[in-house]
Tab-separated table of C-alpha atoms and ligand atoms in Angstrom:
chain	number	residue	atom	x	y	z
A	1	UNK	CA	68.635	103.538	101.068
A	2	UNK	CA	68.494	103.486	104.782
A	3	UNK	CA	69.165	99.095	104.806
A	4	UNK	CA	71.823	99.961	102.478
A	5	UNK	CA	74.230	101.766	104.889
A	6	UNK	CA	77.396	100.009	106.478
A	7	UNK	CA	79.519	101.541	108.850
A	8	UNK	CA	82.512	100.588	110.941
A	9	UNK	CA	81.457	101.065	114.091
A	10	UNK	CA	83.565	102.141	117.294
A	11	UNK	CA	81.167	101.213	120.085
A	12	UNK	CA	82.819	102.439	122.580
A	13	UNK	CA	85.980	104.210	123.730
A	14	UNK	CA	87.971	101.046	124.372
A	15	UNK	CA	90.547	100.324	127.237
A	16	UNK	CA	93.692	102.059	128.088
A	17	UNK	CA	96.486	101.577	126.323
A	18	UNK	CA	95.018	99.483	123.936
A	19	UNK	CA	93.820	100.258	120.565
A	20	UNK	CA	90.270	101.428	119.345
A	21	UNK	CA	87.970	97.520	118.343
A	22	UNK	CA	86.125	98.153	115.379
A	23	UNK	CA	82.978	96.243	114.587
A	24	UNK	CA	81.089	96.319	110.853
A	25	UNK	CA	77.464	96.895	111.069
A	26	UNK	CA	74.443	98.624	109.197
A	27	UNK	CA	74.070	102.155	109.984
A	28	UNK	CA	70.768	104.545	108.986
A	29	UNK	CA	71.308	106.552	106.019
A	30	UNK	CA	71.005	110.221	106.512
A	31	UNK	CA	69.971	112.074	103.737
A	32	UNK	CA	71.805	115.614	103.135
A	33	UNK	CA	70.439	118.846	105.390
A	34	UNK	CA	70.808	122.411	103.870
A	35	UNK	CA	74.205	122.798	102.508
A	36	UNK	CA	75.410	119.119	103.486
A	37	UNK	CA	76.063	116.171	100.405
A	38	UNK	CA	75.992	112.135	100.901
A	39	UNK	CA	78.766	110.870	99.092
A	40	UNK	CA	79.288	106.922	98.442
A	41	UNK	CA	82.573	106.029	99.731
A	42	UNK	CA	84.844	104.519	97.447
A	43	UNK	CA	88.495	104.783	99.588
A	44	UNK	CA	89.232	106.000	102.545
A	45	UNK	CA	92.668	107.176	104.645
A	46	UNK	CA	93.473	106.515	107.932
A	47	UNK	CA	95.149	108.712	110.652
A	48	UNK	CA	96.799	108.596	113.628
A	49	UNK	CA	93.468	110.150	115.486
A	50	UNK	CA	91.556	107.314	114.038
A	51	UNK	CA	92.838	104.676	115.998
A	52	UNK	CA	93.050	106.610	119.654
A	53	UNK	CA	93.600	104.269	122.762
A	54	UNK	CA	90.948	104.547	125.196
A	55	UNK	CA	92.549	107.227	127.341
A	56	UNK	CA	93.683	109.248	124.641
A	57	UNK	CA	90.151	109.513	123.419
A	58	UNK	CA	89.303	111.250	126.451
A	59	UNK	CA	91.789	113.445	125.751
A	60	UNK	CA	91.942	114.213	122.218
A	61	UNK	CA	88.332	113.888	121.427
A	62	UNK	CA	86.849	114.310	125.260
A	63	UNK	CA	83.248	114.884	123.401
A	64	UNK	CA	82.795	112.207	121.216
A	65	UNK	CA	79.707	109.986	121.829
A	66	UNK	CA	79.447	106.308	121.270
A	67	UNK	CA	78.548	104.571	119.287
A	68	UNK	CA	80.747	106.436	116.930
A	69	UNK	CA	82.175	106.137	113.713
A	70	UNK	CA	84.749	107.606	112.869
A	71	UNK	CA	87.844	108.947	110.118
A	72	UNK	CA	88.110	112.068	108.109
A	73	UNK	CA	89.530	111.138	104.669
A	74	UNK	CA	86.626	110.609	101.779
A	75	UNK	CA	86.863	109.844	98.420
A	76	UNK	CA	83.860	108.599	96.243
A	77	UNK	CA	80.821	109.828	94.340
A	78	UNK	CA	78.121	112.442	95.542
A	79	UNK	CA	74.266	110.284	95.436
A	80	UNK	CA	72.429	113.588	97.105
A	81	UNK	CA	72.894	117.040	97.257
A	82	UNK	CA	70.838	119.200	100.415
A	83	UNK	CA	69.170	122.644	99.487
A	84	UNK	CA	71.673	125.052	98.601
A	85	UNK	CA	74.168	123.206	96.795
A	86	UNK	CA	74.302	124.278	93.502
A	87	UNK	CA	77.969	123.560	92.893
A	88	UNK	CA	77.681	119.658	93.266
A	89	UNK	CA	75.762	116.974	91.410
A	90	UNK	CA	75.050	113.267	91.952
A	91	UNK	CA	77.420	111.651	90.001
A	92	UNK	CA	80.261	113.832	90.829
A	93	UNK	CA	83.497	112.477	91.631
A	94	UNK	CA	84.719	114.391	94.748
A	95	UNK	CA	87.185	113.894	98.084
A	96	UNK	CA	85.811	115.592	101.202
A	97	UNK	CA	87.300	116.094	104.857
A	98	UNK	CA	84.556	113.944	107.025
A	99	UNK	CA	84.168	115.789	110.321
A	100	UNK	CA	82.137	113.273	112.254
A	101	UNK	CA	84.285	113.558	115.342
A	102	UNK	CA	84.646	117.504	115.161
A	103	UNK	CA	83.428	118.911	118.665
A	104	UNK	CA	80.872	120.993	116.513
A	105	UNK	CA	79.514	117.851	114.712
A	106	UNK	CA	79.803	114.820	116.681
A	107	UNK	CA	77.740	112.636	114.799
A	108	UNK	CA	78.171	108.817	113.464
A	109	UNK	CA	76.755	110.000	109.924
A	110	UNK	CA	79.230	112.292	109.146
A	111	UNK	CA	82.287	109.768	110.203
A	112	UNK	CA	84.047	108.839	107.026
A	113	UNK	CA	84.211	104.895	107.863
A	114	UNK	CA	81.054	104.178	105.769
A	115	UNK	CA	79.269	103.854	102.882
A	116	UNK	CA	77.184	106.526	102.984
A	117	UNK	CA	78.569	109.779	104.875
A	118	UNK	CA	77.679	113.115	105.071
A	119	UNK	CA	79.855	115.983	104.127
A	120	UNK	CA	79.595	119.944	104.520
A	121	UNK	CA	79.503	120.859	100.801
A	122	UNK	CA	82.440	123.766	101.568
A	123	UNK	CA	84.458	121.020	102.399
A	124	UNK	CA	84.033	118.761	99.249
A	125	UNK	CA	86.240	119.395	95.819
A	126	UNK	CA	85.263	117.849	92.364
A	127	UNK	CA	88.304	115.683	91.308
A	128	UNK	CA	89.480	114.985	87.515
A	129	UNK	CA	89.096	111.940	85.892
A	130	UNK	CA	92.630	111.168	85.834
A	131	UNK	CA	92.620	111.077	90.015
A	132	UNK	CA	92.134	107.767	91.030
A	133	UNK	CA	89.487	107.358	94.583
A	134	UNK	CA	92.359	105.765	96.355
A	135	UNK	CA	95.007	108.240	95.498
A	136	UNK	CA	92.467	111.222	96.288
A	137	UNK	CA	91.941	109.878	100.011
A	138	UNK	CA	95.240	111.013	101.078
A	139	UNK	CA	94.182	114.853	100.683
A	140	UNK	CA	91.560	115.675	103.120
A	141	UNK	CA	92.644	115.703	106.721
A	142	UNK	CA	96.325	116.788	105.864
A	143	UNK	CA	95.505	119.449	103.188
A	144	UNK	CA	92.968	120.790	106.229
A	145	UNK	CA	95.990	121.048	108.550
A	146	UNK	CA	98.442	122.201	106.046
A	147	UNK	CA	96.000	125.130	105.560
A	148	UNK	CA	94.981	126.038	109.000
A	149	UNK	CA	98.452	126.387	109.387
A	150	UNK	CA	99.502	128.733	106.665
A	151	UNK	CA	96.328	130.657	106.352
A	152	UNK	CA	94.514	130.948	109.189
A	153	UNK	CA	95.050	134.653	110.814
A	154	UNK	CA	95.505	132.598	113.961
A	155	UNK	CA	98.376	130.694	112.953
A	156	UNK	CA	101.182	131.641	110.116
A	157	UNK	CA	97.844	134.133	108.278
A	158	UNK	CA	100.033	133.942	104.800
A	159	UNK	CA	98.333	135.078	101.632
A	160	UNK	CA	96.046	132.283	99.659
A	161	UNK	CA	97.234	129.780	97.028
A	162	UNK	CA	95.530	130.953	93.415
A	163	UNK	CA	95.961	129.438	90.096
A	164	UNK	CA	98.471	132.563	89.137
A	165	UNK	CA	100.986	133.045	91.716
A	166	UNK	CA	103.045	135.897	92.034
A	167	UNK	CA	106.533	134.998	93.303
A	168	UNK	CA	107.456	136.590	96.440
A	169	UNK	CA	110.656	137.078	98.143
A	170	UNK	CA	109.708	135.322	101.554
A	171	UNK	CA	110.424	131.984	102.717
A	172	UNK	CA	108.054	129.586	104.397
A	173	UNK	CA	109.896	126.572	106.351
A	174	UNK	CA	108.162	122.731	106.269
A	175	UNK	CA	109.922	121.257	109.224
A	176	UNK	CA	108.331	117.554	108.220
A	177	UNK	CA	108.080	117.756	104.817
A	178	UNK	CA	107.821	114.175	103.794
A	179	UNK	CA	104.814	114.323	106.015
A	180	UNK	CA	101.274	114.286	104.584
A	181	UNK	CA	100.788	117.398	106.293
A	182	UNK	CA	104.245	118.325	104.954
A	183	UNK	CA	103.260	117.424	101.489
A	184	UNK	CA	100.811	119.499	101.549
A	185	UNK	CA	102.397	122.452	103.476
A	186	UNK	CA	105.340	122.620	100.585
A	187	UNK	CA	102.216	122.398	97.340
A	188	UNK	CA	99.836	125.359	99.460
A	189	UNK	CA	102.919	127.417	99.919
A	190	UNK	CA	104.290	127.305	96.803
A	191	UNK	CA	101.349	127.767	95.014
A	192	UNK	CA	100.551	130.969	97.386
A	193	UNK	CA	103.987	132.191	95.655
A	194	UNK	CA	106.425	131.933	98.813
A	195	UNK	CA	109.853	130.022	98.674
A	196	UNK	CA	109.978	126.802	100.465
A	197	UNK	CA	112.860	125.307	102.846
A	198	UNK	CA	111.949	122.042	104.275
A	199	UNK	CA	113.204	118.805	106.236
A	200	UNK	CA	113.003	115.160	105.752
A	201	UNK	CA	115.219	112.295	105.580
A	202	UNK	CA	117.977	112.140	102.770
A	203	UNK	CA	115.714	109.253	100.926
A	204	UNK	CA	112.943	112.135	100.330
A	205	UNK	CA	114.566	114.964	99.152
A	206	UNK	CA	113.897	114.324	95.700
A	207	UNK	CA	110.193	113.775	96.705
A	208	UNK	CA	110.359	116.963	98.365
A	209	UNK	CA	112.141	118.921	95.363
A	210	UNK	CA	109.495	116.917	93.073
A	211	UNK	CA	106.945	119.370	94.971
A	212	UNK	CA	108.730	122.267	95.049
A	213	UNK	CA	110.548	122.514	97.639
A	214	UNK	CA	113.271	125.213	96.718
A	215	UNK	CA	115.798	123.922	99.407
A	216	UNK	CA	115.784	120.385	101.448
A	217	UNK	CA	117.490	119.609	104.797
A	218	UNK	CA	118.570	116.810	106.789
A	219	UNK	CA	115.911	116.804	109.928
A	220	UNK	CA	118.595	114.966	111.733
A	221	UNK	CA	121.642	116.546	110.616
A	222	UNK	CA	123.240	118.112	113.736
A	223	UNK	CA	123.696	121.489	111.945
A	224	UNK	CA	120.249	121.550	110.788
A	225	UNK	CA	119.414	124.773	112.365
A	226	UNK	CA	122.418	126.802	111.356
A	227	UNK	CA	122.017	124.980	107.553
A	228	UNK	CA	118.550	126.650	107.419
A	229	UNK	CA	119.077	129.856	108.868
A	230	UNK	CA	121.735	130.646	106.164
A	231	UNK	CA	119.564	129.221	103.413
A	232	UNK	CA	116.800	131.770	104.952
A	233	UNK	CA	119.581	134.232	104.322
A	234	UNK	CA	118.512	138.052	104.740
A	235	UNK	CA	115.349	137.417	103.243
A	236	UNK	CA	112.275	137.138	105.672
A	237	UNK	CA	110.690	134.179	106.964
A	238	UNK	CA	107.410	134.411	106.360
A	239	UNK	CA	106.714	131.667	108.742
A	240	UNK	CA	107.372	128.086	109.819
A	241	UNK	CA	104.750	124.828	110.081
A	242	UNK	CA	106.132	122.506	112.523
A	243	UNK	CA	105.172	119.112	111.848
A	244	UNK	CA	106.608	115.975	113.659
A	245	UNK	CA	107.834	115.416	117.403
A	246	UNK	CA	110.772	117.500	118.378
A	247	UNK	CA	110.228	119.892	115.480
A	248	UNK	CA	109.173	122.969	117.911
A	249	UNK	CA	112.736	123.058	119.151
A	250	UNK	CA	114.577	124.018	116.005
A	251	UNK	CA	111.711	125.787	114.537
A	252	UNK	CA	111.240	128.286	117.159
A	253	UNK	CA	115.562	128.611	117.192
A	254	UNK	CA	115.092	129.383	113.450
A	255	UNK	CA	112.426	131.825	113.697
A	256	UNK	CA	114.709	133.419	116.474
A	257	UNK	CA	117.222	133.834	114.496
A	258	UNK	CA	115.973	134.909	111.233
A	259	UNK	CA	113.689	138.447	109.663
A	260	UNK	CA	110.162	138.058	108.930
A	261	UNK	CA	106.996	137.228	111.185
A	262	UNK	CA	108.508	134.742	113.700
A	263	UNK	CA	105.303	132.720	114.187
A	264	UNK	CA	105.536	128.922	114.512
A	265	UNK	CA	102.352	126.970	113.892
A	266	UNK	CA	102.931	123.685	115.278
A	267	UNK	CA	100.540	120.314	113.962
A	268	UNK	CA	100.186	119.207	117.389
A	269	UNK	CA	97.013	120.469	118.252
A	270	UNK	CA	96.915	123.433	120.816
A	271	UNK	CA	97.169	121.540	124.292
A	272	UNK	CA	100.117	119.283	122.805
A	273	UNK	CA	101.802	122.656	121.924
A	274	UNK	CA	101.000	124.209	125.469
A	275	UNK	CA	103.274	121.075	127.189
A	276	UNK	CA	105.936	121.340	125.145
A	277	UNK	CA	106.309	125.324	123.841
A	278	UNK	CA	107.504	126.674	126.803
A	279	UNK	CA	110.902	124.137	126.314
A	280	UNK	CA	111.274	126.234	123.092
A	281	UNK	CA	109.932	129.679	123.770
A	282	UNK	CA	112.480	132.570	122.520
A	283	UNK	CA	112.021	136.159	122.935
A	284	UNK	CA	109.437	137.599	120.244
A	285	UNK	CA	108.781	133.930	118.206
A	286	UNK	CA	104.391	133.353	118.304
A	287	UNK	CA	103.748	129.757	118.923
A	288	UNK	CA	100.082	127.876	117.977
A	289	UNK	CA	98.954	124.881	118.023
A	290	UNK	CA	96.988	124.235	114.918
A	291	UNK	CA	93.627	122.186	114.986
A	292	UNK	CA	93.157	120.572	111.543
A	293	UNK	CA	88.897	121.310	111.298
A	294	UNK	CA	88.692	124.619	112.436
A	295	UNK	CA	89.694	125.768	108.489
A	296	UNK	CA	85.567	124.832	108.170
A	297	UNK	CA	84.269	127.543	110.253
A	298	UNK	CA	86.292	130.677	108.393
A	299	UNK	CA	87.285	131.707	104.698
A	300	UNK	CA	90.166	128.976	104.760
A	301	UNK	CA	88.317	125.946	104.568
A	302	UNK	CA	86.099	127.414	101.033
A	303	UNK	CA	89.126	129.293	100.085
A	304	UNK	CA	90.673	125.398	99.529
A	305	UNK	CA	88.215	123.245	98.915
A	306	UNK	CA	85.812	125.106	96.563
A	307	UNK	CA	88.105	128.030	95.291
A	308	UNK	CA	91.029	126.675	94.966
A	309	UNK	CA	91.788	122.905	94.661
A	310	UNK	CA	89.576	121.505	91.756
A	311	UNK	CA	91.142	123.592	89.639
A	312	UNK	CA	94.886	123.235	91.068
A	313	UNK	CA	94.213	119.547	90.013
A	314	UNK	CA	92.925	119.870	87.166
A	315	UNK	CA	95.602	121.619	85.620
A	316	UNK	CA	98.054	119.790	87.692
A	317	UNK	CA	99.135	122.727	89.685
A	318	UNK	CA	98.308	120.716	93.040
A	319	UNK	CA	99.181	116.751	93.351
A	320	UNK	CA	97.496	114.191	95.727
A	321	UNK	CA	100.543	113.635	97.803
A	322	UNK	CA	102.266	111.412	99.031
A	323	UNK	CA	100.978	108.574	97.115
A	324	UNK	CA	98.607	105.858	98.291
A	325	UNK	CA	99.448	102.527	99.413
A	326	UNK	CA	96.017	100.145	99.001
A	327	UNK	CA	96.153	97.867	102.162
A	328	UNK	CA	92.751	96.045	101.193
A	329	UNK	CA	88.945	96.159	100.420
A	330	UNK	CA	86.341	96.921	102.498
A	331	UNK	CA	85.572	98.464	105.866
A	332	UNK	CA	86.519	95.234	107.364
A	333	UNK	CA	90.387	95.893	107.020
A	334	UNK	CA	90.738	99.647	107.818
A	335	UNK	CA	91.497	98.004	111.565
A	336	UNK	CA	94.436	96.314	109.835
A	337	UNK	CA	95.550	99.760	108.212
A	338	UNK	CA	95.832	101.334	111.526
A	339	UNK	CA	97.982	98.854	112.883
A	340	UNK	CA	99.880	98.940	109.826
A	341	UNK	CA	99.792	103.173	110.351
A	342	UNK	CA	100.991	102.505	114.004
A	343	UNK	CA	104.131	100.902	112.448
A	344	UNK	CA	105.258	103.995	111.131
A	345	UNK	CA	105.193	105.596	106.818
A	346	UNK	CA	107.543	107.484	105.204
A	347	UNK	CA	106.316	109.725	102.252
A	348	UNK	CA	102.708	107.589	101.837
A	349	UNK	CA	99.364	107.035	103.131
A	350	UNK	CA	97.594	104.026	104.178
A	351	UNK	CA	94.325	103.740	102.087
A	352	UNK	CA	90.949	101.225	101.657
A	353	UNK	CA	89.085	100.997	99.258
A	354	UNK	CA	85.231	100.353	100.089
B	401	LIG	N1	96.631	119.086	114.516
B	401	LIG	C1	95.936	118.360	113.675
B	401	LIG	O1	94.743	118.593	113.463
B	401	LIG	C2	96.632	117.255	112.939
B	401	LIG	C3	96.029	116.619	111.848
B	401	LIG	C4	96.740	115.630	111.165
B	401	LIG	C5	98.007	115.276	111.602
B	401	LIG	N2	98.539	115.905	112.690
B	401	LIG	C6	99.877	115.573	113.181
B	401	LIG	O2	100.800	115.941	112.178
B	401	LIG	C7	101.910	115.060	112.204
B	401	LIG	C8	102.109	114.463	110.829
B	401	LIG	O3	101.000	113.644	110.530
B	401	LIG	P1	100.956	112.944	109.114
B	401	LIG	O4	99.766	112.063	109.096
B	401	LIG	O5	101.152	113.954	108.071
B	401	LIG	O6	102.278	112.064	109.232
B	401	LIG	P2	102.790	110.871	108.340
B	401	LIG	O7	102.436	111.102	106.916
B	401	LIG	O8	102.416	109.572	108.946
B	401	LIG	O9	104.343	111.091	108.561
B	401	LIG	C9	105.299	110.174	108.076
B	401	LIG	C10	106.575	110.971	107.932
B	401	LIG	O10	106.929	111.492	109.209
B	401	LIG	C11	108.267	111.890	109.113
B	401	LIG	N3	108.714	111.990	110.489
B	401	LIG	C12	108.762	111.004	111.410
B	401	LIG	N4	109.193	111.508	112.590
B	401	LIG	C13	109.401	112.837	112.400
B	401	LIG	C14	109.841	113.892	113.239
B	401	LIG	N5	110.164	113.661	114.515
B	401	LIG	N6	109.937	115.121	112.711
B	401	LIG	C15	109.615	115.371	111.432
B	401	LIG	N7	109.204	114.405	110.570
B	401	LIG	C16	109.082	113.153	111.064
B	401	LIG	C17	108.925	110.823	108.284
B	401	LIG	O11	109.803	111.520	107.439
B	401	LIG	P3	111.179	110.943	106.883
B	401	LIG	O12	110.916	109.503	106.498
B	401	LIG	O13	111.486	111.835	105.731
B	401	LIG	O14	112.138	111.079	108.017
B	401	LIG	C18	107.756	110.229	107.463
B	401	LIG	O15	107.871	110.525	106.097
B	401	LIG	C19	101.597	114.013	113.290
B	401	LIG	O16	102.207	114.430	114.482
B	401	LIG	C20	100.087	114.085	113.413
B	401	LIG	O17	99.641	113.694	114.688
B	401	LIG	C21	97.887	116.878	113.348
C-alpha cells in the first residue's frame, strides 16, 4: 500500500504572519504498531491549530518537525488493526482524534490530512450506520477538549457520562456553547447527569436547548453574569468550561459568586490561560488551562472513546454536533477550508471529504 498513500504536506513552518502552504504529495504507508489502527480517511475537520502562522507554530506546537502533516479530526474505515486490538476490525466504520502533532507523537503518519493515518486504538469509536463520515469529523478534537475539561482531575474532575445517568442537583456552566467544544461540553455534561447553563448568541439558543442545555444566556448581554448567577441559584456549581476569548472574565466572577467547586477550566491551552488569568483571578476560584490530547494518556480519553461514545450514538444519547458544512473533495481543498475557518462559524464545522 505504501505508493498508495497521499498526504497534505506542511513542509515547513511557513513565514510570520502568514498562513501555513500546503502541498499534496505521496506519503509511506505505515502499517499499525501494537495497539495503533490505519484507518482510510473518508472526511476530515479542520481547526484553528491546523492552519498556525509561522510564529505561532513555534509557539503552540514549538516541537513539531517538518515535513509535517498535520489535523486531528478522522472519519473513515479501519484497513489494519496492530497486535492487541481486539475491539476493532477492518471494515469498521470509526472517527478517531489524529494526534500527529501531539508533543508525545510528533509524527507525519499519524497527522489526520491523509489517506492513510494512524490512530491509537483508545482513541477510535465505532460509528452507526446512520452517521454519515462527514458529519462524524466534527467530533474528535472538540469532544477531546470538552472532556479534558470536565473530567480530567486536573481540570473541572466531574463524574463520567454513562448510558444511565442519574440526575444530580449541580450545575455545570458552558460559557461558549454554540462552540464545537461547547457542543460537546453541554452533550458530556448532561449525559454525566449535571444541569447545564450556557452562553451563545440569541440565534443558537434553540440549538443549545436542542442539546440540553437546561438554561441559555446572552454571552453579550451586559447582565450576563448576574443572569447566571441567579439561574445557578443556591444550588452548587459544579464547575465552569470557559470556551471563547473574554470568557475567563465572567466565568471566574460567576464561580466567585456562586456554591460548589469554583474551578474554571479554560480551552485556551495552559500558557494562553497563564497571560490572561491573573486579569480574572478572585479569591478561592482554580483556574486551568486545558490541553485537548492529554485525555489520551489517563482514564478520560478510553472512558470516551471506547466506553462511552459508540454506544451514546447508537442509541442517540450523544449527537455529532454542530453539524457539518462539506466545503469540497479531496486533500487539495482543506487549504481553502481553513481560510474559510479563519472567516469565522457559528454553530458548524468546516469538513472535506477525501
Ligand atoms: N485547548 C485545546 O486543546 C483546544 C482545542 C480545540 C479548540 N480550542 C479552543 O476552543 C475555542 C473554541 O474552538 P471551536 O473550534 O470549538 O470553535 P468554533 O466552533 O469555531 O466556534 C464558533 C462559535 O464561537 C462562538 N464565539 C465566538 N466568539 C466567542 C467568544 N468570544 N466567546 C464565546 N463564544 C464565542 C460563536 O458563537 P455564537 O455565534 O453563538 O456567538 C460561534 O458559534 C477556540 O478558542 C479554540 O482555539 C482549544
Amino acid at each position: 500500500m505504501s505508493d498508495q498513500n497521499v498526504a497534505l504536506w506542511l513542509p515547513r513552518q511557513g513565514l510570520p504572519k502568514r498562513g501555513a502552504r500546503f502541498e499534496v504529495g505521496s506519503a509511506p504507508y505505515t502499517p499499525p504498531a501494537a495497539n495503533e489502527v490505519v484507518v482510510r480517511v473518508r472526511a476530515v475537520a479542520v481547526n484553528p491549530v491546523d492552519a498556525l502562522p509561522g510564529f505561532l507554530y513555534r509557539v503552540v506546537l514549538p516541537w513539531l518537525t517538518f515535513p509535517a502533516v498535520v489535523g486531528s479530526d478522522v472519519a473513515g474505515e479501519v484497513v489494519a488493526v496492530g497486535t492487541g486490538v481486539t475491539r476493532l476490525r477492518p471494515g469498521d466504520r470509526v472517527l478517531g482524534h489524529a494526534f500527529g502533532v501531539e508533543k508525545s507523537q510528533n509524527r507525519a503518519a499519524e497527522g489526520a490530512f491523509q489517506h492513510y493515518v494512524v490512530l491509537i486504538q483508545h482513541m477510535v469509536s465505532p460509528i452507526p450506520g446512520s452517521l454519515s463520515f462527514e458529519q462524524a469529523a466534527v467530533l474528535p478534537l472538540a469532544l477531546s477538549t470538552a472532556a479534558t475539561g470536565l473530567f480530567q482531575q486536573d481540570h473541572l474532575g466531574l463524574a463520567m457520562p454513562t448510558a444511565e445517568p442519574v440526575e444530580r442537583s449541580e450545575t455545570v456552566l458552558v460559557w461558549g456553547g454554540s462552540t464545537s467544544v461547547g457542543s460537546n461540553a453541554i452533550q458530556l455534561a448532561r449525559n454525566a447527569g449535571y444541569r447545564v447553563v450556557a452562553t451563545a448568541s440569541p440565534h443558537n439558543f434553540d440549538y443549545l436547548r436542542s442539546l440540553g442545555a437546561a438554561e441559555v444566556v446572552d454571552r453579550r448581554s451586559r447582565t450576563a453574569v448576574g443572569e447566571i448567577v441567579d439561574l445557578i441559584g443556591a444550588g452548587p456549581l459544579a464547575g465552569t468550561l470557559a470556551i471563547g476569548s473574554g470568557s475567563l472574565v465572567p466565568a471566574v466572577a460567576i464561580a466567585s459568586r456562586t456554591t460548589g467547586g469554583k474551578r474554571v477550566a479554560s480551552a485556551q491551552p495552559g500558557w494562553v490561560t497563564r497571560i490572561r488569568g491573573p486579569r480574572a483571578r478572585r479569591p478561592g476560584v482554580r483556574v486551568s488551562g486545558i490541553w485537548g490530547g492529554t485525555l489520551k494518556d489517563n482514564e478520560v480519553g478510553p472512558g470516551i472513546y471506547v466506553d462511552f461514545l459508540p454506544a451514546a450514538l447508537a442509541t442517540g444519547a450523544y449527537r455529532a454536533a454542530p453539524d457539518a458544512t462539506v466545503v469540497g473533495h479531496g486533500l487539495a481543498r482543506i487549504p481553502d477550508a481553513l481560510r474559510r475557518l479563519r472567516g469565522g462559524v457559528s454553530a458548524n464545522k468546516l469538513v472535506v471529504t477525501v
